[in-house]
Coordinates of C-alpha atoms and ligand atoms in Angstrom, one line a residue:
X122 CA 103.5 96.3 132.3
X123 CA 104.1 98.6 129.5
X124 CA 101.3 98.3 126.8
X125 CA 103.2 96.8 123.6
X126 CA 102.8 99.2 120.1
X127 CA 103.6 97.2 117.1
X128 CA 106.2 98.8 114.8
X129 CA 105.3 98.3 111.4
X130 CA 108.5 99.9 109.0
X131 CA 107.8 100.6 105.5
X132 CA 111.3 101.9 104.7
X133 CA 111.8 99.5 101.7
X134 CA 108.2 99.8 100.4
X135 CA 107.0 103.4 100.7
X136 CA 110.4 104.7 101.7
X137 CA 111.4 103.4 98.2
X138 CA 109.6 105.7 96.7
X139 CA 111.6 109.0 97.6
X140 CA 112.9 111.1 95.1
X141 CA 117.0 110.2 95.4
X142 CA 116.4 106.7 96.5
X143 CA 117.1 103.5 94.5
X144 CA 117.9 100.5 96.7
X145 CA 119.4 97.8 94.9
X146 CA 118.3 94.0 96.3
X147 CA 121.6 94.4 97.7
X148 CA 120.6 97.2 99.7
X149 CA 117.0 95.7 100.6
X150 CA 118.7 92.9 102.0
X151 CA 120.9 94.9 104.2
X152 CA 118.1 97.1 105.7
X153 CA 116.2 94.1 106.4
X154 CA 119.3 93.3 108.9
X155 CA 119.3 96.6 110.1
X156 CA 115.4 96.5 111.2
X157 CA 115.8 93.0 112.4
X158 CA 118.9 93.6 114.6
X159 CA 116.9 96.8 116.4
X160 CA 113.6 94.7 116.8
X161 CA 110.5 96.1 114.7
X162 CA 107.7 93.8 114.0
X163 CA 106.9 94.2 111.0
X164 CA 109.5 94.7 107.4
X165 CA 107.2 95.7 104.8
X166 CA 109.8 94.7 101.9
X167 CA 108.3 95.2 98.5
X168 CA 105.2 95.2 96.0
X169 CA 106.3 91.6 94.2
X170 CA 102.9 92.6 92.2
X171 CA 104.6 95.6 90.7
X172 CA 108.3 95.5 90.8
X173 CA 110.2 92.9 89.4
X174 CA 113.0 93.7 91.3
X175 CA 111.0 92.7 94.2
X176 CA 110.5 89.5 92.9
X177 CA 113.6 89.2 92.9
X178 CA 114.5 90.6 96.8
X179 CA 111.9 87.9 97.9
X180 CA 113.3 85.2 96.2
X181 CA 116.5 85.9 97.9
X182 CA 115.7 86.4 100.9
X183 CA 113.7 83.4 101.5
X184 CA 116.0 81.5 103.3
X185 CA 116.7 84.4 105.4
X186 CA 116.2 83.5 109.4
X187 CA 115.1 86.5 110.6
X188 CA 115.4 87.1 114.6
X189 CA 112.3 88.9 115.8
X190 CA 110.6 90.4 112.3
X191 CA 107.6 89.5 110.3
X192 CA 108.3 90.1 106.5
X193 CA 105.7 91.9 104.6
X194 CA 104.8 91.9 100.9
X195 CA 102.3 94.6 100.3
X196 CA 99.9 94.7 97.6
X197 CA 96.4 95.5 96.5
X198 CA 92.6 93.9 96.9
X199 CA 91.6 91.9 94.2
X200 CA 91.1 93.8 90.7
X201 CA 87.6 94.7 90.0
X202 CA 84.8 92.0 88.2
X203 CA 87.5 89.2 88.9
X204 CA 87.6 85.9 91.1
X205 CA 90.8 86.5 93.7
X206 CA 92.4 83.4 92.5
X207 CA 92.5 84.6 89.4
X208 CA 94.3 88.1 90.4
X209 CA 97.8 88.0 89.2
X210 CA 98.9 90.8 92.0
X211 CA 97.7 88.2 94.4
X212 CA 99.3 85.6 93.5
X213 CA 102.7 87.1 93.2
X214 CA 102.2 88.3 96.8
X215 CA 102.1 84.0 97.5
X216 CA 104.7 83.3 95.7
X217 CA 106.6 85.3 98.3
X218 CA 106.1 83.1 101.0
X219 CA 106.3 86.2 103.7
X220 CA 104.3 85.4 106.9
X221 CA 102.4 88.5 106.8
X222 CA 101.0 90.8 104.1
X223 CA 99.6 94.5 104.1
X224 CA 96.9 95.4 101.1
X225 CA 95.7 98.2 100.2
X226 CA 91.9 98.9 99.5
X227 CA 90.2 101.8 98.3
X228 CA 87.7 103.5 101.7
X229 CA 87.3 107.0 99.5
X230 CA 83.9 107.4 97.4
X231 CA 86.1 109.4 95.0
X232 CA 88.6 106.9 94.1
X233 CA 86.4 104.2 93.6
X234 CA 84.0 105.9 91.1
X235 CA 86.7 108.1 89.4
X236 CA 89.7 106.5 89.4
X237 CA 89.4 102.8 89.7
X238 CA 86.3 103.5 88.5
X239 CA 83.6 100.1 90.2
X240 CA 81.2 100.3 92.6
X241 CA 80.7 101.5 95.5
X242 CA 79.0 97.5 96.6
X243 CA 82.0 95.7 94.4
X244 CA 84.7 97.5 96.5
X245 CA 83.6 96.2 99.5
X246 CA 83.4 92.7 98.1
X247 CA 86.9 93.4 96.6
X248 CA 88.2 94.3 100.3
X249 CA 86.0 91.2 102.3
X250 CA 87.0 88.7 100.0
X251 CA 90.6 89.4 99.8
X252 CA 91.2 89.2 103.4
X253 CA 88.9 85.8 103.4
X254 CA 91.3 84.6 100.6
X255 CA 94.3 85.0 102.0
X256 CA 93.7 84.1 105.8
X257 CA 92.6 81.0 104.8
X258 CA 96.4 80.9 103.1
X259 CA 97.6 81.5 106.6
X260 CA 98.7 84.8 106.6
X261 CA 99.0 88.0 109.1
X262 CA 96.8 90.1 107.4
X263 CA 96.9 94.0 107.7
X264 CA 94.1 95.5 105.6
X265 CA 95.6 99.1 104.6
X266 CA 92.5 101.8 104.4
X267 CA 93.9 104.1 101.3
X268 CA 92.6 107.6 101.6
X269 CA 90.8 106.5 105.0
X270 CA 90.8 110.1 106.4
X271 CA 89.7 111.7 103.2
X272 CA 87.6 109.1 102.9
X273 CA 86.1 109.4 106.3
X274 CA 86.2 113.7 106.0
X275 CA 83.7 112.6 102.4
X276 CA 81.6 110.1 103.6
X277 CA 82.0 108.5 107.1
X278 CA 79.6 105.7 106.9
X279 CA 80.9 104.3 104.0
X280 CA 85.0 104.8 104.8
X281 CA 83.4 102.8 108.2
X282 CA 81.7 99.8 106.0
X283 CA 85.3 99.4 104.1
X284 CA 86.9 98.9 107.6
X285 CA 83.8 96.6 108.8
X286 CA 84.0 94.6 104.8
X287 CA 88.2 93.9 105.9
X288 CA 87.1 92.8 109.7
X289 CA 84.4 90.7 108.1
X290 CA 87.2 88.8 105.6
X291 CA 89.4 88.1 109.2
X292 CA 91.9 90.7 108.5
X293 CA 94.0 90.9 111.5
X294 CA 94.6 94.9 111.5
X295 CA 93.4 97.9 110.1
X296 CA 95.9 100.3 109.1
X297 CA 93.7 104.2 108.4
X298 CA 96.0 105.6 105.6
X299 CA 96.5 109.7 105.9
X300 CA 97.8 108.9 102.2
X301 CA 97.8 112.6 101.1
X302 CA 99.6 114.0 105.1
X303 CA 96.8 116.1 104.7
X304 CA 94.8 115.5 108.1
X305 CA 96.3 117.3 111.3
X306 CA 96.4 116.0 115.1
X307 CA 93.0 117.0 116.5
X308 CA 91.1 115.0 113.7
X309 CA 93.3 112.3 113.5
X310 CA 92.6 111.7 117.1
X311 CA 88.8 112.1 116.7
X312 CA 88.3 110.2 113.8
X313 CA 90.6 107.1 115.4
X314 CA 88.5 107.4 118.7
X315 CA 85.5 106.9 116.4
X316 CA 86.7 103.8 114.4
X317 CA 87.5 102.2 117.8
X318 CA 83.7 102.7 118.8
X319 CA 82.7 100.9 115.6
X320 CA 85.2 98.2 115.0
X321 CA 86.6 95.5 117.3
X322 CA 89.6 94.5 115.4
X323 CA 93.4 96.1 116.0
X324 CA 93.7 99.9 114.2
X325 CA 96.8 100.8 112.8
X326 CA 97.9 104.4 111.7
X327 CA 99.6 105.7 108.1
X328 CA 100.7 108.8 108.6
X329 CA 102.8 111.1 105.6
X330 CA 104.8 114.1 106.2
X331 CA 102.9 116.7 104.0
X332 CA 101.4 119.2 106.6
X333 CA 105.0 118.7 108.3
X334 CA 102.9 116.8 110.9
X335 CA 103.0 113.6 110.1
X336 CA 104.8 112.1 113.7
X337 CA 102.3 114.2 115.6
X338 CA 99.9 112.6 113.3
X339 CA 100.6 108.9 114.4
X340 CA 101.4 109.5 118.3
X341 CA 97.8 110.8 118.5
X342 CA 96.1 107.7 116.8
X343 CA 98.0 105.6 119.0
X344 CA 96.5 108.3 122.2
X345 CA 93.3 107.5 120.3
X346 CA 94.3 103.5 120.7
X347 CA 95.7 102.6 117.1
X348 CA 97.9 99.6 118.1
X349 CA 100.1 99.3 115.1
X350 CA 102.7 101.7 113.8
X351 CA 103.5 102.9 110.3
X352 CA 106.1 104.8 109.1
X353 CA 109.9 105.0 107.6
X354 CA 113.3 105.2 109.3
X355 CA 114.3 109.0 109.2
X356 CA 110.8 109.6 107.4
X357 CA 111.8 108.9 104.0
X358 CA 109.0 108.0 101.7
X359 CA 107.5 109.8 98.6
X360 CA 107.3 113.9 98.6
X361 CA 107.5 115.2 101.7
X362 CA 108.0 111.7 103.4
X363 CA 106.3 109.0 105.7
X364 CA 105.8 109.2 109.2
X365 CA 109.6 109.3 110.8
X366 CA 110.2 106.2 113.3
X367 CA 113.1 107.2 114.3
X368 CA 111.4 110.1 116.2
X369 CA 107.6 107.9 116.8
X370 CA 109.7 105.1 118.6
X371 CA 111.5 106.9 121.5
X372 CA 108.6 109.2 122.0
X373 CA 106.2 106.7 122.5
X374 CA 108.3 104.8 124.5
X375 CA 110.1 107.2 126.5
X376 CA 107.7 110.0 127.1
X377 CA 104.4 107.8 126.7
X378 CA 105.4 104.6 128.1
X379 CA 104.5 102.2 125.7
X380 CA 106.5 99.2 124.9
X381 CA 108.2 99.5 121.0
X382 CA 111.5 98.3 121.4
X383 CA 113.3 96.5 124.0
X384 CA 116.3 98.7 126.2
X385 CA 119.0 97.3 124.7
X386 CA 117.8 97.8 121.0
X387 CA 116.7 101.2 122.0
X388 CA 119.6 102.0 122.5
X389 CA 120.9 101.0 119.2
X390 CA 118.8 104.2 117.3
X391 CA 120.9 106.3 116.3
X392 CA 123.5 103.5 114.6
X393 CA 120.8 101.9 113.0
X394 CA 119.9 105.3 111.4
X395 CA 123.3 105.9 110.7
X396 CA 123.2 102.7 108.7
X397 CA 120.0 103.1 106.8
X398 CA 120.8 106.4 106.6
X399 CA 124.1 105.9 104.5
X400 CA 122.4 102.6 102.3
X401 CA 120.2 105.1 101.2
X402 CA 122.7 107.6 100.6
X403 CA 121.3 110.1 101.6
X404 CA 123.1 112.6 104.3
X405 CA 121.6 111.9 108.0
X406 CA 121.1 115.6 108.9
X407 CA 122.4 116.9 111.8
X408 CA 119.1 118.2 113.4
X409 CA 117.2 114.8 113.0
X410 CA 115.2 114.8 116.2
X411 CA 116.7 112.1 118.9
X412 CA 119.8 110.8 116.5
X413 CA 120.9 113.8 114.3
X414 CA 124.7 114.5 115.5
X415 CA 123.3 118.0 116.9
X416 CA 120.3 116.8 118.9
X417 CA 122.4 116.7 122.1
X418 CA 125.1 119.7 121.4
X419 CA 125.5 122.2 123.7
X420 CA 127.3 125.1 123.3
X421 CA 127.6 128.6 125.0
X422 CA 128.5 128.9 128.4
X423 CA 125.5 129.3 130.3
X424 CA 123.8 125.9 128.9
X425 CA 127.4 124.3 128.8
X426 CA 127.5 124.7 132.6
X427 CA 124.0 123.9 133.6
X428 CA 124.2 120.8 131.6
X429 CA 127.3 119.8 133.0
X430 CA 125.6 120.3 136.5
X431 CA 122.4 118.6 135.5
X432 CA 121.8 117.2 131.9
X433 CA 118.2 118.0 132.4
X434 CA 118.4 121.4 132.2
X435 CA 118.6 121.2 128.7
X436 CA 118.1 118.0 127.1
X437 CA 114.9 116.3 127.1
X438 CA 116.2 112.6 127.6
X439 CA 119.2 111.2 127.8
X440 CA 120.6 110.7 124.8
X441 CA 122.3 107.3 125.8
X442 CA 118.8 106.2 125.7
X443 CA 119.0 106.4 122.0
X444 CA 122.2 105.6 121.6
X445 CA 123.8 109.0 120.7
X446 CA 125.7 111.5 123.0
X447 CA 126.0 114.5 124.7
X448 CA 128.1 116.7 122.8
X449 CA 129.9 120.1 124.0
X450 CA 130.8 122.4 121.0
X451 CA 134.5 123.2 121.2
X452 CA 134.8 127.5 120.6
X453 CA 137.1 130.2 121.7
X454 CA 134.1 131.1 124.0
X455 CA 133.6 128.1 126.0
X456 CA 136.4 128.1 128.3
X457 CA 137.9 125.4 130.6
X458 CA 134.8 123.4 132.1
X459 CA 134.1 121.7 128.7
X460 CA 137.0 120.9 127.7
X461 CA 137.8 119.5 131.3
X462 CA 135.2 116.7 130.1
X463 CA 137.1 115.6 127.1
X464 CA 140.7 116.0 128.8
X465 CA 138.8 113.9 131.5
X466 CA 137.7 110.9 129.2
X467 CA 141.6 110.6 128.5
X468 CA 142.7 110.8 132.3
X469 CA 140.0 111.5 135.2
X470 CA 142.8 112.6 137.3
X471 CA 143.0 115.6 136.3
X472 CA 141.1 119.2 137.0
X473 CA 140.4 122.8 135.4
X474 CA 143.2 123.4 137.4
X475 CA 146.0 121.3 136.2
X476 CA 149.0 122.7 133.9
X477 CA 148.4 119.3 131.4
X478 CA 144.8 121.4 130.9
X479 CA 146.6 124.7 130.5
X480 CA 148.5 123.0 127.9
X481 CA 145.8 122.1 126.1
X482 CA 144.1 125.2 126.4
X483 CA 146.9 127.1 125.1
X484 CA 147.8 124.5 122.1
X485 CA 143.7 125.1 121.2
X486 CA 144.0 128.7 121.7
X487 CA 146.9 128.9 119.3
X488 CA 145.4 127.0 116.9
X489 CA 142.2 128.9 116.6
X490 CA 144.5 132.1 115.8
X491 CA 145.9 129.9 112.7
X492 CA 142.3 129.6 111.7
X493 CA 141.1 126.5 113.4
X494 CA 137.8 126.3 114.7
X495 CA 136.8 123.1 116.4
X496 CA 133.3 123.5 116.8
X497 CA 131.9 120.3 115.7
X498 CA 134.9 118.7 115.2
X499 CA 135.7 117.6 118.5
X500 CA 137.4 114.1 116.9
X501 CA 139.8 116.6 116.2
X502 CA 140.3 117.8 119.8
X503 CA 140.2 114.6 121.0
X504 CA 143.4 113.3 119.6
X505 CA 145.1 117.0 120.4
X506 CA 144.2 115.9 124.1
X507 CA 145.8 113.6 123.7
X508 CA 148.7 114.2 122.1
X509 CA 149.1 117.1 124.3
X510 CA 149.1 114.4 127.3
X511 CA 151.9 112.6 125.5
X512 CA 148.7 109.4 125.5
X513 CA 149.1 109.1 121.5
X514 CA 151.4 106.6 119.3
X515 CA 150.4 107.3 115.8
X516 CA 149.0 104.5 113.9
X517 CA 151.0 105.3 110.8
X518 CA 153.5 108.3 109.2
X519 CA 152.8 110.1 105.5
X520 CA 156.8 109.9 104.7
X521 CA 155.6 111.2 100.7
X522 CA 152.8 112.1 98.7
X523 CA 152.3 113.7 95.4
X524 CA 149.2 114.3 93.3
X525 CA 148.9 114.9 89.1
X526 CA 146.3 116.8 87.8
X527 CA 144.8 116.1 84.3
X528 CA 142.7 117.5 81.4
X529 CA 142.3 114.4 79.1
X530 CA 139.8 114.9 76.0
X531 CA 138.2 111.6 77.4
X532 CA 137.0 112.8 80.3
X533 CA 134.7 115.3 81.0
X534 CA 135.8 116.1 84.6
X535 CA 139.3 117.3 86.0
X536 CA 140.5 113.8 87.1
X537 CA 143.4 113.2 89.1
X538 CA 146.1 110.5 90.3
X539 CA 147.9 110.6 93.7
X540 CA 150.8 108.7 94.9
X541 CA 151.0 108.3 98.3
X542 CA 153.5 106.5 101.0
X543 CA 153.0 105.2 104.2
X544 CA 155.0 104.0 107.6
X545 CA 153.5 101.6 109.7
X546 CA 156.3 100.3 112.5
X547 CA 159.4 100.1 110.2
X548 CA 157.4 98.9 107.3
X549 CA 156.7 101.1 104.0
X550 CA 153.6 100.8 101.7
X551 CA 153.4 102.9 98.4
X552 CA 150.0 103.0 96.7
X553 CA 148.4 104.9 94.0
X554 CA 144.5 105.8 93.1
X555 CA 142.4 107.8 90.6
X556 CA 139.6 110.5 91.6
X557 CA 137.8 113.2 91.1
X558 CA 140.4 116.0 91.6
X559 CA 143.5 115.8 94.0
X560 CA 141.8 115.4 97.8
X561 CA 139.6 112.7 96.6
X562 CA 142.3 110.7 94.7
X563 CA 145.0 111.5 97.9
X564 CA 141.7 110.0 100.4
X565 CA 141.7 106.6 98.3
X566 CA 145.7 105.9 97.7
X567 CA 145.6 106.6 101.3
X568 CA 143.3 104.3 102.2
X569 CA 144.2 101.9 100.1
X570 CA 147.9 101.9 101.6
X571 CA 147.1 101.3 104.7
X572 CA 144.1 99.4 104.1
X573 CA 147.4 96.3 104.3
X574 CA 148.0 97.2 107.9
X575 CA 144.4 98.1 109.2
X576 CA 141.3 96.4 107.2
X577 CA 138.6 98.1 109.3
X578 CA 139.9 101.4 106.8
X579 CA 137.8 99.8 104.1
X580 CA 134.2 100.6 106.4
X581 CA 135.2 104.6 106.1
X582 CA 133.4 106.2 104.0
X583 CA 134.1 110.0 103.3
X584 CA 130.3 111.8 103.9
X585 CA 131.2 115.6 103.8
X586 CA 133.5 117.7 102.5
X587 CA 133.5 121.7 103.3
X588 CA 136.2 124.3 102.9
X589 CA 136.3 127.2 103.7
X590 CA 138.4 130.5 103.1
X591 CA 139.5 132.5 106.0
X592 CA 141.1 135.6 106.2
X593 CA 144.7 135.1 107.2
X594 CA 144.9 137.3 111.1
X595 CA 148.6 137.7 109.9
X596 CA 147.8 139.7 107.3
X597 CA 149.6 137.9 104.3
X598 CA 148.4 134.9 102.5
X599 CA 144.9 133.6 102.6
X600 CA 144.2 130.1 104.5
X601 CA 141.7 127.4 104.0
X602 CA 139.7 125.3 106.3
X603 CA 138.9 122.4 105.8
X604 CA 136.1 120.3 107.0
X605 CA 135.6 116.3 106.9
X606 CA 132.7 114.4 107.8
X607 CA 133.2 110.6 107.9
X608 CA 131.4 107.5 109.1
X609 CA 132.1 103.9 109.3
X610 CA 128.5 103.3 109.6
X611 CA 128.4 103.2 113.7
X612 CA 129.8 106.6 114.1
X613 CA 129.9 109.8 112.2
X614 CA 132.7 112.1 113.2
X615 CA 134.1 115.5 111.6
X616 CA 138.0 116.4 111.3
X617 CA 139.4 120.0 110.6
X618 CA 142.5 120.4 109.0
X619 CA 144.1 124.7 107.8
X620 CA 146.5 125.9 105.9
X621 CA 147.4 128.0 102.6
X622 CA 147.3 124.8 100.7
X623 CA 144.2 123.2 100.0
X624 CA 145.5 119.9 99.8
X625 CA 147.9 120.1 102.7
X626 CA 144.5 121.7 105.1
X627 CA 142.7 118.1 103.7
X628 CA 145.5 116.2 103.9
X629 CA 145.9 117.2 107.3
X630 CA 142.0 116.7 108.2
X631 CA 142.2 112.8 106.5
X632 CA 144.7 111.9 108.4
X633 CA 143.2 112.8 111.0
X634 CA 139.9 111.4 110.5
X635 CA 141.9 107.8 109.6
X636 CA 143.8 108.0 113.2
X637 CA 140.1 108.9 115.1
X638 CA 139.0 105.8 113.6
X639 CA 141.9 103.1 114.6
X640 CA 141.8 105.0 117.9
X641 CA 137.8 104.5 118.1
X642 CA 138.3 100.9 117.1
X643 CA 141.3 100.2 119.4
X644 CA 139.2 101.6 122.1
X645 CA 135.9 99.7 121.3
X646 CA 138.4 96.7 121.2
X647 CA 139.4 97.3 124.6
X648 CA 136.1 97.3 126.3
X649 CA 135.4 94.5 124.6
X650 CA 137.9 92.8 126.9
X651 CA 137.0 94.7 129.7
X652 CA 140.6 96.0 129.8
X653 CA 139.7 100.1 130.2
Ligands
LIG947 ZN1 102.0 105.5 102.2

């Protein structure tokens, strides 16, 4: 049997503190869902010691079942010269009622005599009798070595004795902190193999991002034997960022068989990032190792028809494993065999061959002389399949829009209104909405109208928007290209919509976007039932 890694996520503690984020408890609460529903071990949630808002998150969240999860509230060792009953941090940390806990304790000379400014003796009573103290409270203790490898770089006997002062107290793990990222592989691994030799307690691994090596960082502790985890979805965490699970999990359990995650909550990656990805609001880039939306694109002929012979000519696992998908990029260049696939997912009976794939061909061909260019928008070619095939009932008609724009004095930006109405089997829907400039009021009356026919609408969320001026091959009036990214925080797909008109090229990429989604959910639907 596979040898079980514990995966300790710090997205709502350290992750917290990236430049851009701000969760509300809101927020906290949904991550915690998130990283519950995929199966890590450990949530570290929150300094209640620090953060009021914390204290509030724990207080809510108390009566929260949680399926597989420990919760975490993380703070420091004792204060200096005082008993640890009487250490306020500590006591907010038991207020929370979480089953485990992660503290922090100095292990660098520096630190202790500079900054916090004790001794060297009274920090190792600080670390020993904090872990006593709250194991005898009944908690999962994980004693987190600040500074270890700094620490150990400076003086390794004593960075050692602050490990051997947190086994002494009972702590339950020790966690060796690369708080500054700025240790690389080969003495991460030697200074891990060393603690093992010395200790006889569980070592866990802190890695940041700063020498860009932070994942390299943790899989060689865990070579080493570090046991437990640490790190952020997508890496996020203060400067350059923590140690990026999302790329630490499936490499340690698909190319080092260890045992992180079970199969089926593998599998559920690269939705779950999609999900923290957009609480945090931040973009998910498209290169993110394992769950970015390009990790598994293909494109050019030659790899387009090796991978289409054999996947592992040029991917490095299959990206179902993760829970994205293999993606060919849609361009003039690439020719019948890839768009075969797509034409393929709509009716298998068909072949390179067939005149229904000379349609299509053609209908893409003509459109990329308007201007089109479906290259990473193949949501876009997917319904021209099959509308092509005559295998498409629209989900609604635009029968009228218009939009106003407006300089007020009260307002600083351009705002604007739009009217929209909308057709859905016979019956009519007008609705109205305010944005920022015409395409983003036109998105929300849109929604909004048909939000009455189809409420999964309301999970859309618009996450890009790119135009794009082309030259016009005809010679006379310039075009536009416009590009939208959406999500409905499962999937992320992009639309393309040209024209002369700016609104009418994003008009004609919403709508789009809105149809890819109530085909998506119809679709979903029926699998559910088993009826496709
Ligand atoms: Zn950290």
């Amino acid at each position: 049997m596979a040898e079980k890694i514990l995966i300790f996520d710090s997205t709502l503690r350290d992750g917290a503190q990236a430049e851009g984020i701000s969760f509300s408890v809101e927020d906290k609460i949904r991550v915690v869902e998130t990283l519950d529903k995929i199966g890590v071990d450990y949530i570290e949630a929150g300094n209640p010691g620090s953060n009021p808002k914390d204290i509030e998150f724990f207080n809510r969240i108390k009566g929260m079942q949680l399926k597989h999860a420990s919760l975490v509230a993380f703070g420091s060792t004792r204060r200096g010269g005082i008993a640890v009953e009487e250490d306020a941090n500590l006591k907010a940390i038991l207020e929370t009622q979480t089953p485990a806990v992660a503290i922090f304790g100095k292990s660098w000379t520096f630190h202790i005599t500079d900054i916090i400014k004790t001794t060297l003796a009274e920090n190792l009573r600080m670390i020993e009798e904090t872990m006593a103290y709250l194991k005898a409270k009944g908690k999962d203790v994980t004693f987190d070595a600040e500074h270890f490898f700094d620490g150990y770089k400076n003086d390794p006997p004593y960075a050692i004795e602050t490990l051997l002062a947190a086994q002494e107290g009972g702590a339950d793990y020790l966690a060796l902190c690369d708080t500054n990222g700025g240790s690389l592989p080969f003495e991460i691994q030697e200074i891990v193999t060393d603690v093992r030799k010395k200790l006889r307690i569980p070592i866990g691994i802190h890695c940041h991002n700063d020498s860009g090596v932070a994942v390299a960082n943790t899989l060689m502790a865990v070579q080493a034997g570090a046991r437990q985890v640490q790190g952020t979805f997508l890496g996020y965490g203060e400067r350059c960022g923590n140690a990026n699970l999302t790329s630490i999990i499936p490499n340690l359990q698909l190319k080092m068989g260890y045992d992180c995650l079970a199969e089926e909550e593998l599998s559920k990656l690269t939705s779950s990032a999609i999900r923290i990805a957009e609480i945090s609001n931040y973009s998910l880039s498209g290169r993110e190792p394992f769950v970015g939306k390009s990790a598994f694109a293909h494109k050019g002929g030659m790899h387009i028809d090796a991978v289409l012979k054999n996947p592992s000519s040029f991917e490095h696992i299959p990206p179902e494993a993760v829970g994205n998908e293999r993606r060919i990029l849609m361009s003039e260049v690439s020719g019948r065999s890839t768009i075969i696939q797509l034409i393929n997912e709509v009716d298998p009976s068909l072949t390179k061959k067939s005149e229904e794939t000379t349609r299509v061909m053609d209908r893409i061909k003509e459109l990329e002389y308007q201007g089109y260019q479906f290259e990473g928008a193949e949501s876009s070619v997917k319904l021209l399949i099959r509308k092509e095939l005559g295998k498409y009932k629209p989900f609604f008609t635009l029968e009228d829009f218009k939009t106003i724009g407006e300089q007020t004095h009260y307002k600083e930006a351009l705002s604007s209104s739009a009217v929209v109405k909308v057709n859905v089997e016979g019956q009519s829907e007008i609705n109205a909405a305010e944005g920022d400039g015409p395409v983003n009021a036109l998105d929300k009356a849109l929604r909004k109208a048909l939000e009455v026919f189809y409420p999964t609408i309301s999970e859309v969320r618009l996450t890009d928007f790119k135009v794009r001026v082309i030259d016009s091959k005809s010679g006379t009036a310039s075009k536009v290209r416009v590009l939208i990214e959406s999500s409905d925080g499962i999937d992320i797909w992009t639309n393309v919509g040209v024209s002369t008109d700016l609104i009418e090229a994003s008009l004609i990429a919403l709508i789009d976007s809105i149809e890819y989604k109530l085909l998506n959910d119809m679709e979903r639907k029926l699998k559910e039932y088993k009826l496709i």
